[in-house]
Coordinates of C-alpha atoms and ligand atoms in Angstrom, one line a residue:
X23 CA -17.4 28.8 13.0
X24 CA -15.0 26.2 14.0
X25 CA -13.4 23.1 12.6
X26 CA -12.0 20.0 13.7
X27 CA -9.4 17.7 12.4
X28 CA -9.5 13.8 12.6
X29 CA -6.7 12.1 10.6
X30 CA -7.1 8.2 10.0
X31 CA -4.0 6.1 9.9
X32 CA -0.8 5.9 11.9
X33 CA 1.8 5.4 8.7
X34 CA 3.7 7.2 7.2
X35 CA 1.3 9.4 5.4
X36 CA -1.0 9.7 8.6
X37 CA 1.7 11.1 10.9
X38 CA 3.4 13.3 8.5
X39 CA 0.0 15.4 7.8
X40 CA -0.5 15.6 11.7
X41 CA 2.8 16.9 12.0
X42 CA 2.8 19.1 9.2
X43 CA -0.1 20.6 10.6
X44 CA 1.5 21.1 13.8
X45 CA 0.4 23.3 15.3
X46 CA -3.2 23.1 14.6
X47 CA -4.9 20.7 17.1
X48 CA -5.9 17.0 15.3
X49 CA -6.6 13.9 16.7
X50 CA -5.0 10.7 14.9
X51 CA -6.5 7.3 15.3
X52 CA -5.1 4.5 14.6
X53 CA -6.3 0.9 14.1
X54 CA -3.2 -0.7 15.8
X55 CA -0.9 1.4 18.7
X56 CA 1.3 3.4 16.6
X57 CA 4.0 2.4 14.9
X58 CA 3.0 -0.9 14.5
X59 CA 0.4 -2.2 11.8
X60 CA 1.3 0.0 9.1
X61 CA 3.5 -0.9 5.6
X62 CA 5.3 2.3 6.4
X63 CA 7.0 0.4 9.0
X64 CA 8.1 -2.8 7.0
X65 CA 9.0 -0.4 3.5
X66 CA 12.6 -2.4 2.5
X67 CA 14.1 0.1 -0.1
X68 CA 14.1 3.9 0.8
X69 CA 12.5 6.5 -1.0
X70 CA 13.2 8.0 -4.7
X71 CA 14.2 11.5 -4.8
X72 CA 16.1 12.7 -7.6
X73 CA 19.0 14.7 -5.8
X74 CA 22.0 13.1 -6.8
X75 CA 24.9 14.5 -9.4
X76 CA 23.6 14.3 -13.0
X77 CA 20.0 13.3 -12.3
X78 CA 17.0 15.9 -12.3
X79 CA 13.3 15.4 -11.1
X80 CA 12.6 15.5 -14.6
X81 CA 14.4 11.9 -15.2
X82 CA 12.9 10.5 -12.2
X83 CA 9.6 11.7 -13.4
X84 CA 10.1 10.7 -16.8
X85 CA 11.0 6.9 -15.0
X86 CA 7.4 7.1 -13.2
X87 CA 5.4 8.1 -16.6
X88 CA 7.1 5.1 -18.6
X89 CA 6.4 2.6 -15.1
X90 CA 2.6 3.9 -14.9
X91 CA 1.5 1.8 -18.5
X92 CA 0.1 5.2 -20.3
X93 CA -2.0 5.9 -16.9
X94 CA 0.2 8.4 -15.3
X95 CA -1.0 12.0 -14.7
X96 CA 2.4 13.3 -16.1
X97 CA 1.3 17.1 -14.4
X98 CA 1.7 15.1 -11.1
X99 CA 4.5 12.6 -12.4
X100 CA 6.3 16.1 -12.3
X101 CA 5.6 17.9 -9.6
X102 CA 5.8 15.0 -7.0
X103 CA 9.6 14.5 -8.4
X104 CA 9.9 18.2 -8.0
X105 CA 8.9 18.4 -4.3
X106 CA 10.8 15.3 -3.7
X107 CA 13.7 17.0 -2.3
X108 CA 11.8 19.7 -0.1
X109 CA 10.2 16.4 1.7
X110 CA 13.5 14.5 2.7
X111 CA 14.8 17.9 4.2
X112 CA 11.4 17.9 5.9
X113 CA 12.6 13.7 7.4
X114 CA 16.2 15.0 8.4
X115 CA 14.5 17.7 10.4
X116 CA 12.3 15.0 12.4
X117 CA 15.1 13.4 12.7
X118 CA 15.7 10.3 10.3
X119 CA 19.2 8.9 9.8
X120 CA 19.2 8.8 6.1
X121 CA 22.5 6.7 5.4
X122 CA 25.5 9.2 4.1
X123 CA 28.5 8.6 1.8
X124 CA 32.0 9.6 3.0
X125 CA 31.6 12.8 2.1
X126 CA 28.8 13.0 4.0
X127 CA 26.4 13.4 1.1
X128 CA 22.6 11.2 1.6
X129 CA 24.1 7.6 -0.1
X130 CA 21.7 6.8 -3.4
X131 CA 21.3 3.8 -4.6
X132 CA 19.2 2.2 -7.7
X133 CA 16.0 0.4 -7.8
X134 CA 14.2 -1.6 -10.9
X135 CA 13.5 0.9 -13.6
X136 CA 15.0 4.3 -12.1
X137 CA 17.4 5.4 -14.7
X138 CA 19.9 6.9 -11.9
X139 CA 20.8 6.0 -8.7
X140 CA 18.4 8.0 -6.2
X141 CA 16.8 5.8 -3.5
X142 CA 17.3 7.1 0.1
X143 CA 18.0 4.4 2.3
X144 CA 18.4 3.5 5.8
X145 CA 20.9 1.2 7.3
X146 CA 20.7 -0.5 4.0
X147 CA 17.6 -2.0 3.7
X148 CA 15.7 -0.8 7.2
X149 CA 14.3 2.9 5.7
X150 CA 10.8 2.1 7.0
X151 CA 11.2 1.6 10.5
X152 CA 13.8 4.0 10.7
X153 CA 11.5 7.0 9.6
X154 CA 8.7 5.8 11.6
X155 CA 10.5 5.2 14.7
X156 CA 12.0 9.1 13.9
X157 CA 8.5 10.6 12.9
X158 CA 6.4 8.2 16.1
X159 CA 9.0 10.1 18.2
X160 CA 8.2 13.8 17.1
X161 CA 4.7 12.8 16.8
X162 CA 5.0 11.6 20.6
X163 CA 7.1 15.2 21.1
X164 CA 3.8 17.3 19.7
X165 CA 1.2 18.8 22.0
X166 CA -1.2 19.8 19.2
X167 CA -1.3 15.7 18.1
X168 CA -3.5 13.5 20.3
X169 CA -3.1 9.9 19.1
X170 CA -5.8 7.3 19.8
X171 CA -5.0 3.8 19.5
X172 CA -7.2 0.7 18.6
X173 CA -9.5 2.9 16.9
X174 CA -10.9 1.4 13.6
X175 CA -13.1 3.7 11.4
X176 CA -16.3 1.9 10.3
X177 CA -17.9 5.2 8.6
X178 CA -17.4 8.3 7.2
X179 CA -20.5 10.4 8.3
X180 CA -21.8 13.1 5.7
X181 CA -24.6 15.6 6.0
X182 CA -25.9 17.9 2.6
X183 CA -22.8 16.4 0.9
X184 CA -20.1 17.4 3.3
X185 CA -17.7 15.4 5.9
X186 CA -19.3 15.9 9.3
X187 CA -17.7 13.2 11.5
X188 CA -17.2 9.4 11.4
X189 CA -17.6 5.8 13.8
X190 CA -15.4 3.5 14.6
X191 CA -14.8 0.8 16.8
X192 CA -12.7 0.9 20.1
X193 CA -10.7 -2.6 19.3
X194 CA -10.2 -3.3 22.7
X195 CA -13.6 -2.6 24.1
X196 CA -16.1 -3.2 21.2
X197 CA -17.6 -0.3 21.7
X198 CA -18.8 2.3 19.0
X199 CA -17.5 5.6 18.8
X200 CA -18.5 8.9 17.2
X201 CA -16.0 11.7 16.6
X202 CA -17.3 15.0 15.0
X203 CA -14.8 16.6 12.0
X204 CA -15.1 18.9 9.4
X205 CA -12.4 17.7 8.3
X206 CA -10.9 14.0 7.5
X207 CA -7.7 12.8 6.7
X208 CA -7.7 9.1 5.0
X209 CA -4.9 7.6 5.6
X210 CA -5.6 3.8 6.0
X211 CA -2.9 2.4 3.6
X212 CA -3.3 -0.4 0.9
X213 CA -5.7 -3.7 0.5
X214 CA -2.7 -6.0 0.8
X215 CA -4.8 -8.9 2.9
X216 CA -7.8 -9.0 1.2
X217 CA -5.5 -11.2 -0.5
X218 CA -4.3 -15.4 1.0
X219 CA -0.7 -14.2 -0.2
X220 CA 0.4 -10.8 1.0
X221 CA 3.1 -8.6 1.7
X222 CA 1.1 -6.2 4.1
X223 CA 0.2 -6.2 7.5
X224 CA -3.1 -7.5 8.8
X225 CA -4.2 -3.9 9.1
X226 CA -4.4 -3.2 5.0
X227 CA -7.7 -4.5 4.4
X228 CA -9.3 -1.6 2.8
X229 CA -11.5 -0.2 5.0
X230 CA -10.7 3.4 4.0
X231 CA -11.5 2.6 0.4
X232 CA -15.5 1.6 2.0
X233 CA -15.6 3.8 3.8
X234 CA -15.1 6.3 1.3
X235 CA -17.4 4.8 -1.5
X236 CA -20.2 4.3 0.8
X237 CA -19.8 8.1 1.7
X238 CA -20.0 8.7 -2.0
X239 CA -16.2 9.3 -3.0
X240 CA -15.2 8.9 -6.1
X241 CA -12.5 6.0 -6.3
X242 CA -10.7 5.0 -9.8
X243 CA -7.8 2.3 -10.9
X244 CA -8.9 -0.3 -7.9
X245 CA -8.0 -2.6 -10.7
X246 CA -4.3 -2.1 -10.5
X247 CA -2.9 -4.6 -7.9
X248 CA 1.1 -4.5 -7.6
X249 CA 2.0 -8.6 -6.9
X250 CA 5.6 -9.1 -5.8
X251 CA 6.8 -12.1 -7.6
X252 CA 9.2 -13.4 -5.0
X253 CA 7.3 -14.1 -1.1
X254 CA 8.8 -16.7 0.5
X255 CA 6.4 -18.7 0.1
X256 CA 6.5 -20.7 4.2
X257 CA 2.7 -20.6 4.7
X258 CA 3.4 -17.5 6.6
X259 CA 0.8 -14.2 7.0
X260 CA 2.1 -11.8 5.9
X261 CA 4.5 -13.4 3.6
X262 CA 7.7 -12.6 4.1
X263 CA 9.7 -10.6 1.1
X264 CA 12.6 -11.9 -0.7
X265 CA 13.9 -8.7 -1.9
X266 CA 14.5 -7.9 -5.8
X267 CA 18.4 -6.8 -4.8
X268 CA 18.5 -11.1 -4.7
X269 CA 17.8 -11.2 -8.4
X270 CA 20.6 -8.4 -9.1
X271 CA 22.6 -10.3 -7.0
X272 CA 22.2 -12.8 -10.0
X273 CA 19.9 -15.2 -7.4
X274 CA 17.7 -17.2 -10.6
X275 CA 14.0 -18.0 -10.4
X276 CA 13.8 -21.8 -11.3
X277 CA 10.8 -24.8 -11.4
X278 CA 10.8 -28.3 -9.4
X279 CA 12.5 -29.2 -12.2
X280 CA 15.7 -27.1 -12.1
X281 CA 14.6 -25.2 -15.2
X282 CA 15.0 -21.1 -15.4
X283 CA 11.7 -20.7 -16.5
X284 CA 12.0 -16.8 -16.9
X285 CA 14.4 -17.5 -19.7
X286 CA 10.9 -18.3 -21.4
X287 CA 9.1 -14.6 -20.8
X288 CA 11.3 -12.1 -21.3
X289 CA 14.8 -11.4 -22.6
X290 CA 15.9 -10.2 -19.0
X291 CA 14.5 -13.4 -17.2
X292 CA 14.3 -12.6 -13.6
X293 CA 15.5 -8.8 -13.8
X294 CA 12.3 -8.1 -16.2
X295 CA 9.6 -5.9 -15.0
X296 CA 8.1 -6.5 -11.7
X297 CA 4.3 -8.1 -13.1
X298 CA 6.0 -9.8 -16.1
X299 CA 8.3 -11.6 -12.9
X300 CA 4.9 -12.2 -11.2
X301 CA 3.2 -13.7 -13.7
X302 CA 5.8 -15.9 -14.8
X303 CA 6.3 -17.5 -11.1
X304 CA 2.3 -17.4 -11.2
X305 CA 1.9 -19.8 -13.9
X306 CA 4.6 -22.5 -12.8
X307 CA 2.9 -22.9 -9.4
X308 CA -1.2 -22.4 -11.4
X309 CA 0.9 -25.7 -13.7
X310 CA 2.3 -27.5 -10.2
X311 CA 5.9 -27.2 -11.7
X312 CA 6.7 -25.2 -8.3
X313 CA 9.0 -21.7 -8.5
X314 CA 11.6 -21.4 -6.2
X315 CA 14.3 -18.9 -5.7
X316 CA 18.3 -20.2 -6.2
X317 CA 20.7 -18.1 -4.5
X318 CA 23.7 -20.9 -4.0
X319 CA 25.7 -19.8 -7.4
X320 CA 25.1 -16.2 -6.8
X321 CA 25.6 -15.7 -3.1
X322 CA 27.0 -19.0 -2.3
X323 CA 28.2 -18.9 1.7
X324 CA 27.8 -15.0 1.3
X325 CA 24.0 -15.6 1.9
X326 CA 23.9 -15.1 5.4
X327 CA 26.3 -12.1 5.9
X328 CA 24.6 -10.2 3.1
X329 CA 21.0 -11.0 3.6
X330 CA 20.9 -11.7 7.6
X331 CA 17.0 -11.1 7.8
X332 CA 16.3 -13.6 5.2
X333 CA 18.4 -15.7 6.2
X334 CA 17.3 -16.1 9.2
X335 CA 13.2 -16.5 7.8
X336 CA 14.5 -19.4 5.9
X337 CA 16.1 -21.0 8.8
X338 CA 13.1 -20.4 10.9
X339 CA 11.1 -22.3 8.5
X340 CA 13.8 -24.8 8.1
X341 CA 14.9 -24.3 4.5
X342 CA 18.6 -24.5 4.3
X343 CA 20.4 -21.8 1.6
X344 CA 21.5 -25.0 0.4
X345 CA 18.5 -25.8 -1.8
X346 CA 16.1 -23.1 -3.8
X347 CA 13.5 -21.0 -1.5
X348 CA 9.9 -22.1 -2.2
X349 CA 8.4 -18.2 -3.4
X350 CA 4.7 -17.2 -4.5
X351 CA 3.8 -14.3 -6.1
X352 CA 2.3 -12.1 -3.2
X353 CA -0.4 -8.4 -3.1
X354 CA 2.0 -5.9 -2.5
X355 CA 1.0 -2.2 -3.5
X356 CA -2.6 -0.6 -4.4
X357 CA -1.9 1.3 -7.6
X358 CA -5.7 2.4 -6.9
X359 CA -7.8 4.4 -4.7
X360 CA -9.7 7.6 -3.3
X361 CA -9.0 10.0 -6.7
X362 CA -7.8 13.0 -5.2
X363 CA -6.9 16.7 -7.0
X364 CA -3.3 17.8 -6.7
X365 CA -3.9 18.8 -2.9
X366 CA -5.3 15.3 -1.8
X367 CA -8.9 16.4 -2.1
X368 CA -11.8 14.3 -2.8
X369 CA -14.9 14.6 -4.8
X370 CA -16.8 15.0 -0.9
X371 CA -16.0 18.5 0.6
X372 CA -13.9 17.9 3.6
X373 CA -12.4 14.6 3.1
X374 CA -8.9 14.7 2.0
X375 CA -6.6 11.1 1.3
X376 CA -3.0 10.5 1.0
X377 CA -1.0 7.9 1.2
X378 CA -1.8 4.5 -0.5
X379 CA -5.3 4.8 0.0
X380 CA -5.6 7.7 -2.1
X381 CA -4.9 7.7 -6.1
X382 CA -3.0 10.8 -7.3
X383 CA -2.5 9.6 -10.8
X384 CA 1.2 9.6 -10.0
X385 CA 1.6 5.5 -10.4
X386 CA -0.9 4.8 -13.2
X387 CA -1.1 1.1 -13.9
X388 CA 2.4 0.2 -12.5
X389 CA 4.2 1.7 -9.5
X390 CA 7.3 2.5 -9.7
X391 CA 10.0 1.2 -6.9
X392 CA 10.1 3.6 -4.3
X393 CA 7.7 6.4 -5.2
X394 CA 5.0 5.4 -2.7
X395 CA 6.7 6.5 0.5
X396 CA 7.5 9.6 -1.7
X397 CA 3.8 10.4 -2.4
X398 CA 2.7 9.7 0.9
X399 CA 5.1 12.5 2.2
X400 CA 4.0 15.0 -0.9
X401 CA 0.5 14.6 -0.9
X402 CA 0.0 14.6 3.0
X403 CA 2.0 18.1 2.9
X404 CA -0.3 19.5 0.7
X405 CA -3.4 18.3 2.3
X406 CA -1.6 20.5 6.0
X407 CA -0.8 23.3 3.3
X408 CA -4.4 23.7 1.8
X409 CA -5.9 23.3 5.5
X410 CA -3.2 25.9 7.1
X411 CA -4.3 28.3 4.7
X412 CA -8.2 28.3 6.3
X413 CA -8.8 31.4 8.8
X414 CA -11.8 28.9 10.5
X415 CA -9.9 28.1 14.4
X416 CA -9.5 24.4 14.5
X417 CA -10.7 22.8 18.0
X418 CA -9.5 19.0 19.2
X419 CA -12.7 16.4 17.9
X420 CA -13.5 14.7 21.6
X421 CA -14.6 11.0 20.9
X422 CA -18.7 10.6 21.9
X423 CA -21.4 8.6 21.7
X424 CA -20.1 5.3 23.0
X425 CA -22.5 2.0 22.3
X426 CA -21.8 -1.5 22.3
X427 CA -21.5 -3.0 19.2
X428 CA -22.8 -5.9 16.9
X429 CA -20.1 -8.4 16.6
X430 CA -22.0 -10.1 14.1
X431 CA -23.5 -13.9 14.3
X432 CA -21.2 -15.6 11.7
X433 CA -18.0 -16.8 11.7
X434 CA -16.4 -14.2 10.1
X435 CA -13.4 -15.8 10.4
X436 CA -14.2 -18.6 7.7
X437 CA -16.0 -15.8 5.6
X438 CA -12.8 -13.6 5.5
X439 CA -10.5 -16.7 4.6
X440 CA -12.8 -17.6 1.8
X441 CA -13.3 -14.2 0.6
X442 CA -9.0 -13.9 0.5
X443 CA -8.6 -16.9 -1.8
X444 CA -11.6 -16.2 -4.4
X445 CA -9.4 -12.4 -4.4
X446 CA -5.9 -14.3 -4.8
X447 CA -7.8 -17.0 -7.1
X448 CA -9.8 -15.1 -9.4
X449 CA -9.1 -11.5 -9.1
X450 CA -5.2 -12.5 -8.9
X451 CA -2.1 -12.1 -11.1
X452 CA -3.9 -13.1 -13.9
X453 CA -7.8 -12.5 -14.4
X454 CA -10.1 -13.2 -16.9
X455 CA -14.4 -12.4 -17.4
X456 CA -15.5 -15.8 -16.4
X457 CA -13.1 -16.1 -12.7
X458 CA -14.2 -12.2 -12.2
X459 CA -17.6 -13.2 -12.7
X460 CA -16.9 -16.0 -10.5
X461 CA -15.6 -14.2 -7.9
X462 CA -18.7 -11.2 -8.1
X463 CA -21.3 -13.6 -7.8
X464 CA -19.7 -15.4 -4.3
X465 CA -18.6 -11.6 -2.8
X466 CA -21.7 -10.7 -3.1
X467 CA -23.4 -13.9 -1.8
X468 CA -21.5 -13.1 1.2
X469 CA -21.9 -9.6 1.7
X470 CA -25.5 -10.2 2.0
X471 CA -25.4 -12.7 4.5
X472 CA -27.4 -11.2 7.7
X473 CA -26.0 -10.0 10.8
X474 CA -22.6 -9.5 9.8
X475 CA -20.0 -7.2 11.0
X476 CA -19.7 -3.4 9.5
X477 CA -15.7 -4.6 9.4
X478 CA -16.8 -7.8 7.6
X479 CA -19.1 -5.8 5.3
X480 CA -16.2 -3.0 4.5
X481 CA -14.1 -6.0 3.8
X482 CA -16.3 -7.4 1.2
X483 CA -17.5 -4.5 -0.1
X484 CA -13.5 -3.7 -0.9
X485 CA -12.8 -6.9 -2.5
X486 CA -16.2 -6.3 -4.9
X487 CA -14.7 -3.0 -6.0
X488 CA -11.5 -4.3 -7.1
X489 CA -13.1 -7.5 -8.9
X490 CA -16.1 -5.0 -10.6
X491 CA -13.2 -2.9 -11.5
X492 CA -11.4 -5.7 -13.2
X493 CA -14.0 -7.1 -15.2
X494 CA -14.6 -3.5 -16.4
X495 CA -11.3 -2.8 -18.0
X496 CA -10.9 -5.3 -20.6
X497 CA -7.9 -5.1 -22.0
X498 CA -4.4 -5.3 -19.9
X499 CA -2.6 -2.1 -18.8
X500 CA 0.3 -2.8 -16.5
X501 CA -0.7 -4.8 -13.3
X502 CA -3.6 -5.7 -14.3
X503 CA -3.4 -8.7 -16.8
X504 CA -6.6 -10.2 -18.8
X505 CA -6.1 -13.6 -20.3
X506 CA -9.3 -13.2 -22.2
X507 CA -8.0 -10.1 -23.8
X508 CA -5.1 -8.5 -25.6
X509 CA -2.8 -6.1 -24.0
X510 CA -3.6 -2.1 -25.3
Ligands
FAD602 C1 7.2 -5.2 2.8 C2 7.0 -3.9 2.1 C3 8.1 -3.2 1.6 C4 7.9 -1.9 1.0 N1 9.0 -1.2 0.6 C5 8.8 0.1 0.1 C6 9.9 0.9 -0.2 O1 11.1 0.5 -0.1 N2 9.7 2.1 -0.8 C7 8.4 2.6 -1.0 O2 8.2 3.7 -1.4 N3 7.3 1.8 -0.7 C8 7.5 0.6 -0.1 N4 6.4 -0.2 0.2 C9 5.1 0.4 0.1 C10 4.9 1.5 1.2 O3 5.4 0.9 2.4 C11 3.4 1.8 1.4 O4 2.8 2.1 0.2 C12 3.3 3.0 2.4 O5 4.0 2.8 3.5 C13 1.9 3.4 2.7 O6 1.9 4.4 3.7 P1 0.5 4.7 4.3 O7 0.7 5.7 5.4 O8 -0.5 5.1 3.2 O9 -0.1 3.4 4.9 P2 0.4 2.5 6.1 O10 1.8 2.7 6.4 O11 0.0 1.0 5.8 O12 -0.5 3.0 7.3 C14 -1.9 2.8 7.3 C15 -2.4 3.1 8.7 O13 -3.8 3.1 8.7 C16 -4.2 2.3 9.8 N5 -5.5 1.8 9.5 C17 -5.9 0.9 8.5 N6 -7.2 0.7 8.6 C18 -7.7 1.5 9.6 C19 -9.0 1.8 10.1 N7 -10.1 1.2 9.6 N8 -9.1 2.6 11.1 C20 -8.0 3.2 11.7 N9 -6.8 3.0 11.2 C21 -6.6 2.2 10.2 C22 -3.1 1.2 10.0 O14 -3.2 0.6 11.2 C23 -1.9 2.1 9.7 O15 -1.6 2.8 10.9 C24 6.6 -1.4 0.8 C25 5.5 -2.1 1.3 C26 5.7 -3.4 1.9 C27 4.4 -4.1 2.5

């Protein structure tokens, strides 16, 4: 009997399992052309790999456990730190120009809450685009890979409990298409824009998390929302980032007023933890005192030579360094996802995850800086492993079955805009029973409006996941903060 391979996802995660299975035949699709639409491409910092002198994948994975808020599955918390070094070997061989000191060692630096220095970088703060442009090119470079673009999975297909193929919709042709697999890869990323303030590309709307609950996966922690305090806050989407190396550059987080209004929440003000940051900017702008980010003491006429990218976002949008830059707190990182076992298995036979759609139990309630890209490399390695290891030949899945499709009769514009700020306003930085109730009761109002998109539905369907999952855990735990409750 033969199988076939479809892999979902062009990021990171996506093209490091198709390449790992090289040279098994699989077919990747992809929602936008590849390497663009994916958080892989935008990722800022690097990735954390403990291989400098003096630290030990132990530290790093001690760092992750005391991150994850009591959640973390310390087994994996291990073993992914272990690996860690195996995997960036595996990026110099496809070819990524991880930067090097003088003595031609891979330069570390340190990220928020890493006790050591041990974040690969690229060209300073470019690691993202620099690995995808490296691991687009090998894909490119790989006979047994055939990429499809504009491809956006609607379903996962199951018969007698097991993955037998899935639709999706041609992007450019709304058209329906069929693929058959006994095997399938998610790799669709996070649920940044279900959110009005986001991080993520247009393309993180959590369609694999649908997808995968409709097809009865089990998913777990959709509660756990990283925010990123500091988005410049322009009116752009996606938001753009004002990096956390401006607050260790001593930039302070201030109000309309002029006061330092961290000084109020935490003994390290605007170097305390990432959601404790969030919230704090949160509730000035919920109180209309404004939160804005002042970088003239710190980096002075520096600004522009040191942070050219955002520099250059402020003067698009006409804010001069001159005065503080308006910032929101903004959905970053899904903490939460498809549970997988330690090789990216599911609870459905044949349907694998890695990546951030999947949820390993490596970042518990809180992820820590840097360890995302690391699982996406880790886990989509073991999923090629474990499916190496089958004697079964593997065949290319040809695309069938092509049908026009229902565009739906609504303005699913409106609906989608609606449905991003009842997320960002009720299922938010800060939640509570009555505003998750809120929220439940208008999601689902929507979702069963007639004649709407499968997209639209997926959409929805996401978004009442997170917010069921919200009003379900009670208490706080890391990102996920209840103002009706203590924290455990
Ligand atoms: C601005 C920013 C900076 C970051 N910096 C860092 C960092 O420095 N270090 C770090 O470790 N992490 C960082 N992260 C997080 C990290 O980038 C992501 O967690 C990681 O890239 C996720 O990889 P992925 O392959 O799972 O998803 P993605 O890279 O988002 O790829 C998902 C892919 O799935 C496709 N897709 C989505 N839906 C569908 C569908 N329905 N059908 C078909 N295809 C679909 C998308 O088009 C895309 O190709 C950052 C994130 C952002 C947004």
């Amino acid at each position: 009997m033969s199988r076939s391979i479809v892999i979902i996802g062009g990021g990171l995660a996506g093209l490091f399992c198709a390449l790992k299975l090289s040279p098994l035949p699989v077919t990747l699709i992809t929602r936008a052309p590849l390497g663009d639409g994916a958080s892989s491409v935008w990722a800022q910092g690097g990735i954390a790999a403990a291989i400098g002198v003096g630290d030990s994948p132990e530290s790093h994975a001690r760092d992750t456990i005391a991150a994850g808020a009591g959640l973390v599955d310390e087994t994996v918390a291990y073993e992914v730190a272990r690996e860690a070094s195996a995997r960036i070997d595996d990026l110099l061989r496809y070819g990524v120009p991880f930067d090097r000191t003088l003595e031609g060692a891979l330069a570390l630096s340190r990220e928020a809450a890493h006790s050591q220095n041990r974040i690969v970088r690229v060209n300073g703060d470019l690691a993202g685009k620099a690995i995808m442009s490296a691991l687009v090119s090998a894909v490119q470079a790989t006979p047994s890979i055939q990429v499809m673009e504009n491809i956006r999975l609607e379903r996962l297909l199951t018969q007698e409990g097991k993955m037998t193929g899935i639709t999706a919709l041609s992007t450019i042709k709304d058209e329906q298409i069929t693929f058959q697999a006994s095997d399938i890869i998610l790799a669709t990323g996070g649920i940044g824009q279900l959110y009005a303030v986001t991080t993520n590309p247009v393309e993180a709307c959590g369609d694999g998390l649908a997808a995968a609950a409709e097809a009865g996966a089990e998913l777990t922690h959709l509660e756990f929302v990283q925010f990123h305090p500091t988005a410049i806050d322009i009116g752009r989407d996606p938001a753009p980032l004002a990096t956390e190396a401006l607050r260790g550059e001593g930039a302070l987080l201030v109000n309309a007023q002029g006061e330092r209004f961290m000084l109020r929440h935490h003994p390290d003000a605007e170097l305390a933890p990432r959601d404790i940051v969030a919230r704090g900017v949160f509730e000035e702008l919920a109180a209309g005192r404004g939160a804005f980010l002042d970088v003239r003491a710190a980096l002075g006429k520096t600004f522009g030579t040191r942070f050219p990218t955002l520099c250059g976002t402020c003067a698009t949008a006409g804010i001069s360094p001159e005065n503080p830059i308006p910032v929101a707190p903004a959905a970053h990182y899904h903490m939460g996802g498809v549970k997988t076992d330690r090789n990216g298995a599911t609870s459905v036979p044949g349907l694998w995850a890695c990546g951030e759609v999947a949820c390993t139990g490596l970042h518990g309630a809180n992820r820590l800086a840097s360890n995302s890209l690391l699982e996406a490399i880790v886990f989509a390695n073991r999923i090629a492993t474990k499916l190496k290891r089958s004697n079964h030949p593997v065949v290319f899945s040809p695309p069938a079955k092509m049908c026009p499709v229902n565009v739906g009769k609504h303005d699913e514009k409106d609906m989608i805009t609606l449905s991003r700020m009842l997320m960002s306003k009720y299922v938010g930085v800060i939640r509570n029973a009555q505003e998750l109730t809120t929220a439940i009761k208008e999601l689902t109002y929507s979702s069963h409006q007639r004649d709407i998109s499968k997209t639209l539905e997926n959409r929805l369907y996401t978004c009442l996941l997170i917010a069921k999952a919200a009003l379900q855990r009670t208490k706080s735990c890391g990102a996920h903060f209840r103002n009706d409750h203590e924290k455990v």
